[in-house]
Amino acid sequence: MKKAVITVTGKDSVGIIAKVSTFCTEKNANIVDITQSVMSEYFAMIMLVEIGSLNVKFADFADELEEIGKARGLVISTMHEDIFNTMHHI
Amino acid sequence: MINTADILETIGMIREENLDIRTITMGISLFDCVSDDEARLCQKVYDKITRCAEHLVEIGEDISKDYGIPIVNKRVSITPVSLIGGALTPDGYIRLAQTLDRAAETVGINFIGGYSALVHKGMTSSERNLISVIPEALASTKLVCSSVNVATTKAGINMDAIKLMGSTIKRAAYLTRDDSCMACAKLVVFANVPEDNPFMAGAFCGVGEPDCAINVGVSGPGAVASAIKRAGNCDLSTLSDIIKKTAFKITRVGQLVASEAASRLGVPFGIVDLSLAPTPAIGDSVARILENMGLETCGGCGTTAALAMLNDAVKKGGVMASSHVGGLSGAFIPVSEDEGMIAAAASGALTLERLEAMTSVCSVGIDMVVVPGDTDEAVICGLIADEISIGVANTKTTAVRVIPAYGKKEGDYVNFGGLLGSAPVMKISNLSPVAFIARGGRVPAPIHSLKN
């Protein structure tokens, strides 16, 4: 199953995991793994989701997530996992 | 799960360090469009380009979205038109250029390259017809790019062609004098031109290429500069390793995008071009890499050495990251398209002579250099001959994209806009090579033993 990596970075924001998780559920993106860390007030969350059964176009899924981030002063990137595998694994 | 640090590094390279795919260029062979009837030729050319590249822009944008990496340009390169336009009159060649422009606009690409001629050994009447109208063709179109190969290491240098290009460049500048002499920014003179180059203005689809292929050019000077900055005060062996590793990662993205584009478009993957291509944006400059390596300013003593090392390390890192490497593959040093180069040229630290020395160790050549508008035609020819000789003697590609800015003098600025950037008018020696250029003929191919 195709997977994408959602990365959320910015100042800590209450409820952001809930917000992104709910959004993923609505769009039928299954969350496979999640990791987060908070350094001083900065927050980084990385979520691996399956995108094979999305009920919207991937581009719209990524755009909407970016908007959700913007509204809270966070940067949300949604990228196909292959770019990371290609760059960092031989 | 993928390592968190790797994910954040990739996102940092894209968001903070301007890593992008500079271009997906679709090479399209036009040999099957040949006709002795001008209207029929133009129609077949238009139809083939719009058919092959119909989904190029859309698929490029989809890939950009999927992987979260900007793909700045989508372009098309075609068979050099002098090879398919044997029956055309000079006016016919202008109409062919306008057809190409229309096709490019229809499919929504940024540029179309291949309004070109290969005249390194001699010139056919068809090539002469084409070159005679390059200025008019470029002045009356927006997206068409032109190149002329005037020399190869095997054939030597066609000085008659260089003589012709001197007047062609001057006329191109004059015809577009109200538009920053834009025609000159779309015209390159080459030695040892590659047949699969995805970068403009010199891209075309060579005679040994398939019917259609995808070639990709990566960028990434900002990512290399940041990696060097982070490395701190290490020795040059370590620095070379750091550049190699960064170039590897950059090129892997290029390879991923190229194979994905080829598969979605249903055409073969051609090559990834390893060039470090700068933009005028802050943090996307090859000159600043050299400065991060330890130079006070790009252009000072040590510049050629630093660039040679950078260029070599980029190739070593990139070559393992891609299954097929080609095109120009080296660090670009276009003056107007590189924020650090612009600053170095404006301060007087970077001279034309230093640029020429730099071109002997990297791709491509005297690129996007603006000289005074009243520079003599023979001087332009001399500049071209010098640069071309470096390529021929060193068995490498070199090129000249020079803009004799009409009505401008040393110290003035010319603004081209967009990725073409802006540049100060640079000083050029006006000592005349007119008698040398007037001799014409061919410079014989160089000997390749007794190397010194």
XYZ file of C-alpha atoms in Angstrom, chain B residues 278-280 285 287 298 332-346 350-352 354-356 358-359 365-370 401 403 413-414 416 419-426:
48
model
C 21.606 28.477 -9.509
C 18.786 31.044 -9.500
C 18.886 34.749 -8.660
C 23.939 30.541 -5.616
C 29.184 31.718 -6.097
C 33.919 34.721 -5.899
C 26.713 26.350 -13.834
C 28.133 29.840 -13.533
C 25.672 32.112 -15.348
C 26.269 35.641 -14.117
C 22.735 37.074 -14.247
C 21.120 33.922 -12.837
C 23.228 33.691 -9.681
C 22.848 36.167 -6.829
C 26.468 35.735 -5.684
C 27.832 36.085 -9.221
C 25.815 39.252 -9.744
C 27.231 40.738 -6.532
C 30.790 39.685 -7.435
C 30.502 41.138 -10.941
C 28.952 44.359 -9.641
C 34.567 38.910 -10.901
C 36.022 39.792 -14.288
C 35.395 38.285 -17.686
C 38.333 35.072 -14.371
C 35.039 33.735 -15.669
C 36.834 32.369 -18.698
C 36.497 29.145 -14.392
C 34.855 27.699 -17.483
C 30.925 28.736 -20.242
C 30.598 32.472 -20.571
C 26.939 32.380 -19.680
C 24.463 35.248 -19.316
C 27.254 37.803 -19.410
C 26.251 41.344 -20.349
C 25.574 33.262 -24.112
C 24.341 39.942 -24.327
C 22.236 47.051 -15.214
C 20.090 44.886 -17.436
C 15.788 40.015 -17.788
C 15.004 32.952 -13.563
C 17.131 34.827 -16.096
C 17.746 37.446 -13.411
C 19.652 40.680 -13.895
C 23.289 41.575 -14.394
C 25.674 44.496 -14.452
C 27.271 45.350 -17.786
C 30.805 43.935 -17.494
